[in-house]
Each structure stands twice: as structure tokens, then as C-alpha cells.
Tab-separated table of C-alpha atoms and ligand atoms in Angstrom:
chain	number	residue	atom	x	y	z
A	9	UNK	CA	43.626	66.325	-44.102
A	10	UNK	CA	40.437	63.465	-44.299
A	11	UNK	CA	40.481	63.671	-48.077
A	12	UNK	CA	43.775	63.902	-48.672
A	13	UNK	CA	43.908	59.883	-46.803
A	14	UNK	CA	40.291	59.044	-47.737
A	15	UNK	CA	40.935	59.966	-50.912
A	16	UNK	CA	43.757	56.901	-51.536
A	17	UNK	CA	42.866	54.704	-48.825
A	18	UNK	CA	39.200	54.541	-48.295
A	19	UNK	CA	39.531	52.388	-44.884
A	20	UNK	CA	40.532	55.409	-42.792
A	21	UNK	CA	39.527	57.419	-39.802
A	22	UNK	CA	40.933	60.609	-37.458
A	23	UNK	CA	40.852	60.391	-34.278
A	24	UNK	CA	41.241	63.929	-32.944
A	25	UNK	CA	43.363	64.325	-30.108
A	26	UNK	CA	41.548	66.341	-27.314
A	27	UNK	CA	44.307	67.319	-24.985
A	28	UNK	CA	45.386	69.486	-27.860
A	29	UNK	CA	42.488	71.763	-26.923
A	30	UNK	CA	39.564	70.684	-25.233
A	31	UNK	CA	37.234	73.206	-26.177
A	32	UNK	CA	33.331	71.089	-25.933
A	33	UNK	CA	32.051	73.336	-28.869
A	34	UNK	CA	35.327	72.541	-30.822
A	35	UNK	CA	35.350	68.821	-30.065
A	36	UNK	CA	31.817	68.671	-30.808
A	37	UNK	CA	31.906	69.925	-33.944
A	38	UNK	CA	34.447	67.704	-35.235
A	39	UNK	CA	32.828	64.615	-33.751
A	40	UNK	CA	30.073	65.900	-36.609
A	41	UNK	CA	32.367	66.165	-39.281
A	42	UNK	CA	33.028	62.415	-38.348
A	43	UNK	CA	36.524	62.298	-36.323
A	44	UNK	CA	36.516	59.633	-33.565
A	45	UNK	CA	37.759	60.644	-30.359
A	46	UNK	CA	40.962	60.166	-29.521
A	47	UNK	CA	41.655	59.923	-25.410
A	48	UNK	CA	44.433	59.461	-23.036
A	49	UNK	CA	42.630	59.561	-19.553
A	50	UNK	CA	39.450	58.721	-17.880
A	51	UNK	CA	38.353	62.269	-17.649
A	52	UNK	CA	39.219	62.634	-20.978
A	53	UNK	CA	36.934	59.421	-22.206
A	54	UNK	CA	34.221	60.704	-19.598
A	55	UNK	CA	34.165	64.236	-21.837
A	56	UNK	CA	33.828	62.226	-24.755
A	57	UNK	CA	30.396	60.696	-23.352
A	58	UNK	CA	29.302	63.985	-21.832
A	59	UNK	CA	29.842	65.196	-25.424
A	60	UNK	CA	27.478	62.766	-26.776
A	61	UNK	CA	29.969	60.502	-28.152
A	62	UNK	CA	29.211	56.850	-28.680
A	63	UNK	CA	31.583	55.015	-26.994
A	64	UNK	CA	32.832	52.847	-30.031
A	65	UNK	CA	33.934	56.036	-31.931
A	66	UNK	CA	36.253	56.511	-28.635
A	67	UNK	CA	39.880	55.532	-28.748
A	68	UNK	CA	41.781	55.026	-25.424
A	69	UNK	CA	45.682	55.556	-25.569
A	70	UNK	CA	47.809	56.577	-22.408
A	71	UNK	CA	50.048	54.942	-20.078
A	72	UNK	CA	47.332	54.970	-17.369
A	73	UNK	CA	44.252	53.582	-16.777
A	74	UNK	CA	42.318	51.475	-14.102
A	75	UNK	CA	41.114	48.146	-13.949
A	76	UNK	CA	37.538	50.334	-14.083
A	77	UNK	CA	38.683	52.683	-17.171
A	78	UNK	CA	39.689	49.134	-18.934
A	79	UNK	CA	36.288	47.662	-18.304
A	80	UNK	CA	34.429	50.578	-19.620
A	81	UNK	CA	36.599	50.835	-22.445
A	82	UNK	CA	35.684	47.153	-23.289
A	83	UNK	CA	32.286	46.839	-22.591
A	84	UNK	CA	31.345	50.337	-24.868
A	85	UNK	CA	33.315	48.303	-27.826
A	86	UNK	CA	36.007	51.200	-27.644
A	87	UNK	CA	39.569	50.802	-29.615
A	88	UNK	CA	41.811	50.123	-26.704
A	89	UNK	CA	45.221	50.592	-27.105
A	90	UNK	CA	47.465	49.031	-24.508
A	91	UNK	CA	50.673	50.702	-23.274
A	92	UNK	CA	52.535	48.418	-20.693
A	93	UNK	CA	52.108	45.161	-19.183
A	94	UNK	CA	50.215	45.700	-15.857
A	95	UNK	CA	47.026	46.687	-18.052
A	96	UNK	CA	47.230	43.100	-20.120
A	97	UNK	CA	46.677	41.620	-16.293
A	98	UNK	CA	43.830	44.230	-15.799
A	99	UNK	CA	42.545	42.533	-19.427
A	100	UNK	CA	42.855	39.029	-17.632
A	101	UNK	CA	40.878	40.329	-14.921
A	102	UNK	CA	38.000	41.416	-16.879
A	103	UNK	CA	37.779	38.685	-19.608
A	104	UNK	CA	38.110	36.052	-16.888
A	105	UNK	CA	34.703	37.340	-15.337
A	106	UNK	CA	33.102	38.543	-18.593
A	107	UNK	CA	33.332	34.958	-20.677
A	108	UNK	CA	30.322	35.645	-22.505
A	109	UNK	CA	31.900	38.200	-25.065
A	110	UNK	CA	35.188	38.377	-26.979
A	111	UNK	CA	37.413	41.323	-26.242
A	112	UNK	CA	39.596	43.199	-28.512
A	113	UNK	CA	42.760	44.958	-27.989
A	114	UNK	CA	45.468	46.879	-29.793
A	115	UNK	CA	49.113	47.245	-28.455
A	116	UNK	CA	51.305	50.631	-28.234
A	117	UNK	CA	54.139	49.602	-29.931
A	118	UNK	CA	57.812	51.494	-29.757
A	119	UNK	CA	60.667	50.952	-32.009
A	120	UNK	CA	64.409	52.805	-32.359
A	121	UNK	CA	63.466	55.254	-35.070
A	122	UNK	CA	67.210	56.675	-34.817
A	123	UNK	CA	68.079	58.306	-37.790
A	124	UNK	CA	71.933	58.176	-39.243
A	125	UNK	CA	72.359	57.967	-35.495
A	126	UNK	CA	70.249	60.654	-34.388
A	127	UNK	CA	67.375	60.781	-32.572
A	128	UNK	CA	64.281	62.144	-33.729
A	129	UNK	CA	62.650	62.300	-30.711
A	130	UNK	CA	61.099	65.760	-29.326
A	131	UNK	CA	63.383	67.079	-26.622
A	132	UNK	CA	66.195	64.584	-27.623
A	133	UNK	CA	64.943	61.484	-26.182
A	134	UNK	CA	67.015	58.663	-26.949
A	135	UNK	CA	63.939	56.460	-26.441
A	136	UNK	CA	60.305	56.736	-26.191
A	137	UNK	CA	58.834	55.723	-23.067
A	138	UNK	CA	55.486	54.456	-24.309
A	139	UNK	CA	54.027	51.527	-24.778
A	140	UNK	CA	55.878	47.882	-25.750
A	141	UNK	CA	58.926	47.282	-26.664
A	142	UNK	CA	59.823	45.560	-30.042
A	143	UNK	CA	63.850	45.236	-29.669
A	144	UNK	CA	63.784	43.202	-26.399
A	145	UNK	CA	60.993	41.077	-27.371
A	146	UNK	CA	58.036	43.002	-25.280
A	147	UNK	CA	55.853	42.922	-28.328
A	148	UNK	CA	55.901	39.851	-29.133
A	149	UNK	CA	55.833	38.835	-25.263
A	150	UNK	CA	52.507	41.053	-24.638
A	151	UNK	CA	50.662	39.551	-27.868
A	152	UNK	CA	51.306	35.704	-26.595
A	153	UNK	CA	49.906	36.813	-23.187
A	154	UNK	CA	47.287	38.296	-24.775
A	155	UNK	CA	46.438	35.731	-27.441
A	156	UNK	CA	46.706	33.230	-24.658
A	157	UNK	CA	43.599	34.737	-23.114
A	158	UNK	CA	40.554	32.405	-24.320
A	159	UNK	CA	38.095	35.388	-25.248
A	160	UNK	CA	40.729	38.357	-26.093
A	161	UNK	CA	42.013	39.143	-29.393
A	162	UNK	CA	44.708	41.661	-30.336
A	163	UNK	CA	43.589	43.252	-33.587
A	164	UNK	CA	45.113	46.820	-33.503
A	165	UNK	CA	48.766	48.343	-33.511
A	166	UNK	CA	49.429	51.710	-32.658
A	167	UNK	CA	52.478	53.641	-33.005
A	168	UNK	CA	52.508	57.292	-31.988
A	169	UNK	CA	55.858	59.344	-31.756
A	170	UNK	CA	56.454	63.021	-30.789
A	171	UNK	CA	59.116	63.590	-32.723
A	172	UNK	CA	61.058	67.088	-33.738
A	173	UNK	CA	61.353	66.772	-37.283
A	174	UNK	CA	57.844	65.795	-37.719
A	175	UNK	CA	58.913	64.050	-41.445
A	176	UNK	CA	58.135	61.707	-44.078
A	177	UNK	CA	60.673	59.171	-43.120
A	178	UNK	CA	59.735	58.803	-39.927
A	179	UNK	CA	55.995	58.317	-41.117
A	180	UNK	CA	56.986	55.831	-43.437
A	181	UNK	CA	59.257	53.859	-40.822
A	182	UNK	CA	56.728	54.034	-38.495
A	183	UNK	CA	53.497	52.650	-40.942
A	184	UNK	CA	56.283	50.049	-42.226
A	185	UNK	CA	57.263	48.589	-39.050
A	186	UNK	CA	53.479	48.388	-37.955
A	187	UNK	CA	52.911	46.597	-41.117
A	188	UNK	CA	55.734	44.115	-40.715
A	189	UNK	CA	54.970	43.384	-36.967
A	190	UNK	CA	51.172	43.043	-38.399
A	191	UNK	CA	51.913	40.404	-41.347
A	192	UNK	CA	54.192	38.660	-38.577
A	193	UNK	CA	51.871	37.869	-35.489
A	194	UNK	CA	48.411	39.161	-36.734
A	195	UNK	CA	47.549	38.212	-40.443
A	196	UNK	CA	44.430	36.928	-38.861
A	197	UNK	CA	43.334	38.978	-36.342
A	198	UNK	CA	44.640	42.702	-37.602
A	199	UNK	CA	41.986	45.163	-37.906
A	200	UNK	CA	43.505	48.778	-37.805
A	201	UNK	CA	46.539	50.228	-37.938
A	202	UNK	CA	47.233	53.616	-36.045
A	203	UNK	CA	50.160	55.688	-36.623
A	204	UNK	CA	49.414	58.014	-33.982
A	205	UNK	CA	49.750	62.191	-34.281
A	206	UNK	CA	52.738	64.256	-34.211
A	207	UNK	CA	51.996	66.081	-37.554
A	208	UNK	CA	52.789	69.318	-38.924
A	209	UNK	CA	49.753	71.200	-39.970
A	210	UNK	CA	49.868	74.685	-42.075
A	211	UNK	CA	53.432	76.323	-40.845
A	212	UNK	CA	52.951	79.858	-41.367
A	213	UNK	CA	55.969	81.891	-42.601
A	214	UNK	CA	57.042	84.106	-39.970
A	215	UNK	CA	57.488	80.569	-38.093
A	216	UNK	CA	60.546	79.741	-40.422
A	217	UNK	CA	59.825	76.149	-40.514
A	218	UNK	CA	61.417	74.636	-43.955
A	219	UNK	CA	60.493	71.223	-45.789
A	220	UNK	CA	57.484	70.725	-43.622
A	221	UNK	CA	55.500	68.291	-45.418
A	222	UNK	CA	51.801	68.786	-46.746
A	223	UNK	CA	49.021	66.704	-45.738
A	224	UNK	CA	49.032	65.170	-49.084
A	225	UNK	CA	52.830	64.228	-48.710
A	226	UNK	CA	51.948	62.386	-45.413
A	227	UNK	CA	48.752	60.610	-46.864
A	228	UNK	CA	50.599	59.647	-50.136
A	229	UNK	CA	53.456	58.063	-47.995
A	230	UNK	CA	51.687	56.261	-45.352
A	231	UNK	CA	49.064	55.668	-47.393
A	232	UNK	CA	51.101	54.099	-50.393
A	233	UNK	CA	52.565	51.585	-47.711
A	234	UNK	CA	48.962	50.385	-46.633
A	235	UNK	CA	48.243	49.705	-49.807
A	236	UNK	CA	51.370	47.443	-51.135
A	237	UNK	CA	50.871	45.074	-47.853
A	238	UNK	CA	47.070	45.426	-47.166
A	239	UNK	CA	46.840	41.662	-49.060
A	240	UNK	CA	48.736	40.276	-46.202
A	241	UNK	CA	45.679	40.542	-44.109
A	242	UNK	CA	42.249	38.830	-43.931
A	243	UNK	CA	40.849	41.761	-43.507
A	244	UNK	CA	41.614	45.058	-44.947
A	245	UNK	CA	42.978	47.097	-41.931
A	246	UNK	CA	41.592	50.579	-40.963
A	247	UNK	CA	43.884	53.076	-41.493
A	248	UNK	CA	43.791	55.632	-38.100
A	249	UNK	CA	45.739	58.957	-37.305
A	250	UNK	CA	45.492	60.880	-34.611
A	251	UNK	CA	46.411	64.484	-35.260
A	252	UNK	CA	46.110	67.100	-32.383
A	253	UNK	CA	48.234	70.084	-33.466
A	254	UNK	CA	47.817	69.501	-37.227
A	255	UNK	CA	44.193	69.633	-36.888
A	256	UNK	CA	43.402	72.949	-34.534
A	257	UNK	CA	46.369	75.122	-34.866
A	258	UNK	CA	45.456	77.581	-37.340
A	259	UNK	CA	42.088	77.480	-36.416
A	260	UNK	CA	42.439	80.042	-33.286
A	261	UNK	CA	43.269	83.316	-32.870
A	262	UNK	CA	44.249	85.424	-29.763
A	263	UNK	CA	43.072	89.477	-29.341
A	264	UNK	CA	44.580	91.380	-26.979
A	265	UNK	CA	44.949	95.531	-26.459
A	266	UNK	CA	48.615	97.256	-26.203
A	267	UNK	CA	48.204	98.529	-22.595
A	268	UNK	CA	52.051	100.867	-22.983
A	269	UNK	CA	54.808	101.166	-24.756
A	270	UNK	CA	58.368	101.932	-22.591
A	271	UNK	CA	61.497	102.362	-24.657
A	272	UNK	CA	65.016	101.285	-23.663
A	273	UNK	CA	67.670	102.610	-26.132
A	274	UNK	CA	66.784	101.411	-29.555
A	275	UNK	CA	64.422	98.864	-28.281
A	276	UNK	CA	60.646	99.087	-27.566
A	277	UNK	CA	58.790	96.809	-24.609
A	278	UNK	CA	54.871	96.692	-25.616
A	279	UNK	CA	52.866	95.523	-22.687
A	280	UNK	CA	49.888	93.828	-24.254
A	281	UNK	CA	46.518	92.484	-21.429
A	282	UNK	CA	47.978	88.965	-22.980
A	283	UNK	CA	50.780	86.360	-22.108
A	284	UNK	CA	52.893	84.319	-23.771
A	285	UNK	CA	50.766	81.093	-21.871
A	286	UNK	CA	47.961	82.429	-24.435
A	287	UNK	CA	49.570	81.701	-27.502
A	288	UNK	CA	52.825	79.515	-27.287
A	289	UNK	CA	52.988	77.696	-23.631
A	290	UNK	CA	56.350	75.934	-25.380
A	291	UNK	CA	57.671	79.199	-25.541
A	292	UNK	CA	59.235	78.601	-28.556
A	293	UNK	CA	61.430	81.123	-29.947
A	294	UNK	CA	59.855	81.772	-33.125
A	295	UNK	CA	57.527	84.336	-33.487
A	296	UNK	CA	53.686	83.461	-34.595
A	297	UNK	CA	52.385	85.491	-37.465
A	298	UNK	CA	50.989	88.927	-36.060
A	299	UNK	CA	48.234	91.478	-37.264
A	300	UNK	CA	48.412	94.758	-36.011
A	301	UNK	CA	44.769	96.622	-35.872
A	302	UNK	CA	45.794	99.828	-35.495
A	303	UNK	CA	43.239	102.870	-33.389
A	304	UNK	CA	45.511	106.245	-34.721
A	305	UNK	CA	45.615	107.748	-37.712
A	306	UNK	CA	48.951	109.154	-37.207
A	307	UNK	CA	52.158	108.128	-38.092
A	308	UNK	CA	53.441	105.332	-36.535
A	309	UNK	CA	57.401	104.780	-36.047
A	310	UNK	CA	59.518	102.031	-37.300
A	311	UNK	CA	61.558	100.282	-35.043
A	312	UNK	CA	62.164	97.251	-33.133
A	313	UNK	CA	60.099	96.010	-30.350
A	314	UNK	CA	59.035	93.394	-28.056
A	315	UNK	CA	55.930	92.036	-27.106
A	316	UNK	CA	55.809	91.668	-24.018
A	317	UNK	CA	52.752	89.985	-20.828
A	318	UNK	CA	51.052	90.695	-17.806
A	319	UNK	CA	52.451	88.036	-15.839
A	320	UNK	CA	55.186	89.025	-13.437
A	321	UNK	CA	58.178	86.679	-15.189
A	322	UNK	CA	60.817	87.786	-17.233
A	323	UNK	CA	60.540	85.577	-20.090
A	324	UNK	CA	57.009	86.544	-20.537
A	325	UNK	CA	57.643	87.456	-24.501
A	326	UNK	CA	54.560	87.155	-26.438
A	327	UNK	CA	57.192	88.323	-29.675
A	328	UNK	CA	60.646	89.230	-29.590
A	329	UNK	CA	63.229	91.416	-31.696
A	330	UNK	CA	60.031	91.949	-34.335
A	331	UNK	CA	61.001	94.707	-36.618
A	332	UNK	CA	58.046	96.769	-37.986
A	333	UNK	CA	55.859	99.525	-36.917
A	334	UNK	CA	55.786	99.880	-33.257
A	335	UNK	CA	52.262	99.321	-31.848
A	336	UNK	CA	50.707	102.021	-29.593
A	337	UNK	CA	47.897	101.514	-26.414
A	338	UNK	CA	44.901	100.992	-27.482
A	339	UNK	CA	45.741	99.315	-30.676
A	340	UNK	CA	44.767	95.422	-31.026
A	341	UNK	CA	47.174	92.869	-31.858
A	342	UNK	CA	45.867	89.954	-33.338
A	343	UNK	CA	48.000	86.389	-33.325
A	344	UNK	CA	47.512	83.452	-35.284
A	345	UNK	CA	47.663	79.583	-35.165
A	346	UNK	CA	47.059	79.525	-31.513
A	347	UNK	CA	45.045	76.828	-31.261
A	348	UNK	CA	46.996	74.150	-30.230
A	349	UNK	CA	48.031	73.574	-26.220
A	350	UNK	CA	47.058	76.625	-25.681
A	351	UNK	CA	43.591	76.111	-23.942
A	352	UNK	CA	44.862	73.274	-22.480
A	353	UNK	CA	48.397	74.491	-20.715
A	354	UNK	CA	46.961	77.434	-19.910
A	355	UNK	CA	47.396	78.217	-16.113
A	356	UNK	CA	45.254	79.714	-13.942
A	357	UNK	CA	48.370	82.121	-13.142
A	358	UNK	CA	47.790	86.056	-12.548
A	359	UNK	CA	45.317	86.890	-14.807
A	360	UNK	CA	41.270	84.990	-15.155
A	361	UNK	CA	41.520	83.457	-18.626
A	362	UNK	CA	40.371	84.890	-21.342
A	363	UNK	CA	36.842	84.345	-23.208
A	364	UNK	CA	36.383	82.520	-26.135
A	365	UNK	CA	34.165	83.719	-29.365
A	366	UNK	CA	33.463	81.159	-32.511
A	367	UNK	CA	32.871	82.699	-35.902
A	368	UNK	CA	31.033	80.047	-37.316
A	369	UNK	CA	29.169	81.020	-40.978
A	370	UNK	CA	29.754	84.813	-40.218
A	371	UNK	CA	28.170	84.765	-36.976
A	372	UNK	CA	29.459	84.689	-33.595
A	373	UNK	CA	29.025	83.099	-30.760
A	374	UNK	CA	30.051	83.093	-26.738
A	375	UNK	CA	31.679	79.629	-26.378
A	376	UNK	CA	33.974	80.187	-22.912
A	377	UNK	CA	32.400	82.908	-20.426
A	378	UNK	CA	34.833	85.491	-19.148
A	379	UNK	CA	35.809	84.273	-15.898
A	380	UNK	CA	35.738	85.412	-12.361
A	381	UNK	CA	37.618	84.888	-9.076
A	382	UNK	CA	35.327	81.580	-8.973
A	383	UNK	CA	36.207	80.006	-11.757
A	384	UNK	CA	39.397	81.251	-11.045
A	385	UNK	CA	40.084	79.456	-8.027
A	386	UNK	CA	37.228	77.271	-7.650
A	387	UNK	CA	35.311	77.360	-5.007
A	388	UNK	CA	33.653	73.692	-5.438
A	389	UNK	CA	37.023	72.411	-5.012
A	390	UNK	CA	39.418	74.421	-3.032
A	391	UNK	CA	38.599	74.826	0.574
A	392	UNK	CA	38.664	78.455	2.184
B	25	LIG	C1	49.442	63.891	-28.031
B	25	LIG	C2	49.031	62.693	-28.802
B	25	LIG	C3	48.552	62.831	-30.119
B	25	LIG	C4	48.497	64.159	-30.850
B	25	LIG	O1	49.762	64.708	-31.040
B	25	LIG	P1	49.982	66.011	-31.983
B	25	LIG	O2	51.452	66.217	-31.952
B	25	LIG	O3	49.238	67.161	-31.345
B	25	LIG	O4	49.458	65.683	-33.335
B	25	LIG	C5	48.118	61.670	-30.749
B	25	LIG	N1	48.176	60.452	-30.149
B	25	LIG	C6	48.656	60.299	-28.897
B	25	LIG	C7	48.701	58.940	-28.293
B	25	LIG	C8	49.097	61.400	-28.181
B	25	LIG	O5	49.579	61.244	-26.936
């Protein structure tokens, strides 16, 4: 995904989005292959320093942060992107008692990025919720407040949308519009452009996901607008994206045994010591590739079965309606592109969750411990 951007637009950086999975030896190891960090909360920004990260490779989004969160964010030379106006007062605040530096900001835009009358937006939102408005004059509203301020400047735009569709048009729109608001207000001042996450990363098959576009199709489009406006700036803008899913999907995978097989007419239930919170907590309908490690020699029947969890809920489906050789106990099954959400939206619900192993140059190693009724439910926090 880098090279495929760096490659035509040489100004450019990921920021990886770490409530996509917050695995330390994950994060870490992407921080060394050079992706900024890309943060939405103070605990998140306080992992990124625990991590070892230098604050100016940290980038704060989010709708919420504190008058302290700002002034941290601003004082470690962070990219700050603001998301409504109570934080430009919090920026007032601070700049009005720290006069001896000049503060930067960036602004969350939001746009209608209806399509032929539809909405794009995940879940069928009609409108996004984040950050400044452009239609009813927000934008430009929150960059005279902010260019009013003596020692802030607004040199950033950032314009992140969760959208279903996931597509080209939307990424062009989306780089456009930044552009255009850009060459409009802050010719002088812009120095990055951020057109957020929301990407698709490798579909695989079984997920029956057509036209999703490759990395290269994304970096040629957004990529190809940078470059036809970039002389309406000073300064050549950094190009940012922020890619969660995209980046750390297909780079997990979940184990778990068949525990028993029941059959109901012609349909088998296989109880796996998994649940569907493991490896899709959208709980999605579409079933993720599976590999089935089998532990008997003998013939196995054909039929059509279920995968089904631990937990104690009915939907718990792990995969349904799959038609194939019906797994017996003690065989593995083995599920791919997992690693996005998962870690993260995993609740502590039935069942201790499960270790984590990274296969890193053929080797492995222990990077989440197995855990116990402690870790379970904590005993540093909760009170017995
Ligand atoms: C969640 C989020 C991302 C990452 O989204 P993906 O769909 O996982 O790529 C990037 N930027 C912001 C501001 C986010 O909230």
C-alpha cells in the first residue's frame, strides 16, 4: 500500500489506525516500517508514547479530547485534527497562555458525498457526524476563528468517511473537495492533506465482494488529483491516509478445535472452542475463507454445516450454510483475515480470550499470554 502512493506522490505518509487492533507488538512493528500513528483518544495517544513513539509522528483525530489532551497534542508538535467547535476554544485557551510558539492545526472536514441520491455512508447514514461542516458554512466559520488567533495556524484538512462501498469515486470526491477547500482558504498555510481510512484491503473470495479496488487503483486516483493542484500551494502538501482495516486484515489468523458435531436433518451444527466475536464482531453474513486441518484419516462426509461458538447466544455463527466436508472433534479449523476489530471488540464475555502467537521470519513468538480469571475480570479495577 506505501509504494503503491510513494511511488507517484513522494510527499506521503500512513498513519495506521490503532483501534483497528491494538496489538503493542503489531503497532510497534509498523511504527518501524515508518507508519505514523494514527489516534482517536487520550489512551490511545498515551499507547503511542508507551510504545516509544515520538510524539510528532502522532496524529490526533476524534470528536473528544480535553483542554489537557489538546495541550499535549500541541506542545509534542503532533498533527491535530480538529472535529467541532468547543476544541477551537480549548486552542484559544492554550495559545493565549503559550505566546511564545506558533501552533498548528488541521480541521475535520464533512461534505454530502451522496451519490445519484444515495448515500454512501456505512449503516445508511444520511450524514456524517464528524467534524465541520462545509454546506452551512462551519468550515469556513472554524478557519476565521482559528486564523484569527495571533499564534495558530490551520495547515491541515482531513476528511475521513466510513463509507459502504469503500470506492474510487468517493476517494476522488473526497481528495477533490479537500483540494478545493485548500486552494480556497489555505494556499498559504496548507501543509497536508488527509483523506482519512475506510479502505478495502485484499477481499478474499469466499467474501464475495466484487469491484473492490486495488491499492494501486486508490493511489493512482487520489494520487493523480494531488498532483494536478499541488501548484496551488506554497508548499507541496503531504499526502496522509489512514488505513485501519486495509492494513491488518489479512494479516491474522484464528485456530480453534471442533469440540462436536450434532446433526439436525440435513444440516450439521459444529461447536468449535471459538466465537464469532473472534473473527467477525460485525457479524457480517459472509463467510471468511476457512482451512480445515483435519486429525482422521478416514473418510469424511459431504454435507452442509454450520459453524457454530461457545457463547450462550443464538446467533453465535462463526460460518453458516458452508457446503464441504463436515469437520469432526478434534480437527482444527483455521480462519483468515481476522485481523481487523477483532482484538479490539472483543468482549470479555464467557470465555478468557484467546492467546496470541507472531510468526515473524519462521519463528514464533508469545505476543498475548493466555488469560486467567484476573485478567479476565480485573482485579486492579473491579472491586470484590
Ligand atoms: C476508524 C478510522 C480510520 C480507519 O478506518 P478503516 O476503515 O479501518 O480503514 C481512520 N481514520 C479515522 C479518523 C478513523 O476514525
Amino acid at each position: 500500500m506505501f509504494s503503491a502512493f510513494k511511488s507517484r506522490y513522494d510527499h506521503f505518509i500512513i498513519g495506521y489506525s490503532y483501534k483497528t487492533n491494538y496489538l503493542p507488538a503489531l503497532i510497534k512493528k509498523l511504527s518501524k516500517m515508518g507508519a505514523y500513528s494514527e489516534v482517536v483518544s487520550r489512551v490511545e495517544y498515551d499507547l503511542a508514547l508507551k510504545l516509544g513513539v515520538e510524539p510528532n509522528k502522532i496524529i490526533f483525530n476524534g470528536p473528544f479530547k480535553s483542554y489537557d489532551d489538546i495541550a499535549l497534542a500541541l506542545e509534542g508538535n503532533s498533527i491535530l485534527n480538529l472535529d467541532s467547535f468547543y476544541e477551537i476554544e480549548l486552542v484559544k485557551e492554550y495559545a493565549a497562555a503559550h505566546t511564545d510558539k506558533n501552533h498548528k492545526v488541521g480541521i475535520r472536514t464533512n461534505f454530502d458525498l451522496t451519490i445519484d441520491g444515495e448515500t454512501p455512508l456505512l449503516d445508511g447514514f444520511e450524514r456524517s457526524r464528524f467534524g465541520f461542516f462545509l454546506e452551512n458554512g462551519d468550515i469556513e466559520t472554524a478557519i476565521d476563528e482559528l486564523t484569527s488567533i495571533p499564534n495558530v495556524k490551520v495547515v491541515g484538512l482531513h476528511g475521513h468517511f466510513s463509507t459502504s462501498i469503500r470506492s474510487l469515486t468517493i476517494y476522488k470526491k473526497i481528495i477533490q473537495t479537500l483540494c478545493n477547500l485548500a486552494k480556497h482558504y489555505l494556499s498559504d498555510t496548507l501543509e497536508y492533506l488527509d483523506v482519512g481510512g475506510g479502505f478495502f484491503g485484499h477481499v478474499p473470495k469466499t467474501m464475495n465482494i466484487k469491484d473492490a479496488p486495488t491499492f494501486e487503483e486508490y493511489a493512482e486516483i487520489i494520487c493523480s488529483v494531488v498532483n494536478k493542484e499541488k501548484k496551488n500551494f506554497k508548499k507541496e502538501p503531504m499526502l496522509i491516509i489512514e488505513p485501519g482495516l486495509a492494513l491488518v486484515a489479512d494479516t491474522f489468523k484464528f485456530f480453534c478445535k471442533v469440540i462436536d458435531v450434532k446433526k439436525y436433518q440435513d444440516e450439521s451444527f459444529v461447536l468449535v472452542e471459538g466465537s464469532v466475536h473472534n473473527i467477525k464482531p460485525a457479524m457480517h453474513n459472509r463467510n471468511l475463507p476457512l482451512k480445515h486441518v483435519k486429525r482422521d484419516t478416514r473418510y469424511y462426509k459431504q454435507g452442509k454445516f454450520n459453524v457454530v461458538g461457545y457463547t450462550c447466544m443464538e446467533k453465535d455463527y462463526l460460518i453458516s450454510g458452508q457446503i464441504g466436508e463436515i469437520p469432526k472433534p478434534k480437527d482444527f479449523l483455521v480462519f483468515s483475515n481476522v485481523g481487523a476489530y477483532t482484538i479490539v471488540f472483543a468482549p470479555a464475555f464467557i470465555k478468557e480470550r484467546p492467546p496470541i502467537i507472531a510468526i515473524e521470519d519462521g519463528s514464533y513468538s508469545l505476543v498475548r499470554k493466555r488469560e486467567k480469571l484476573t485478567d479476565f475480570i480485573n482485579d486492579k479495577v473491579y472491586i470484590y
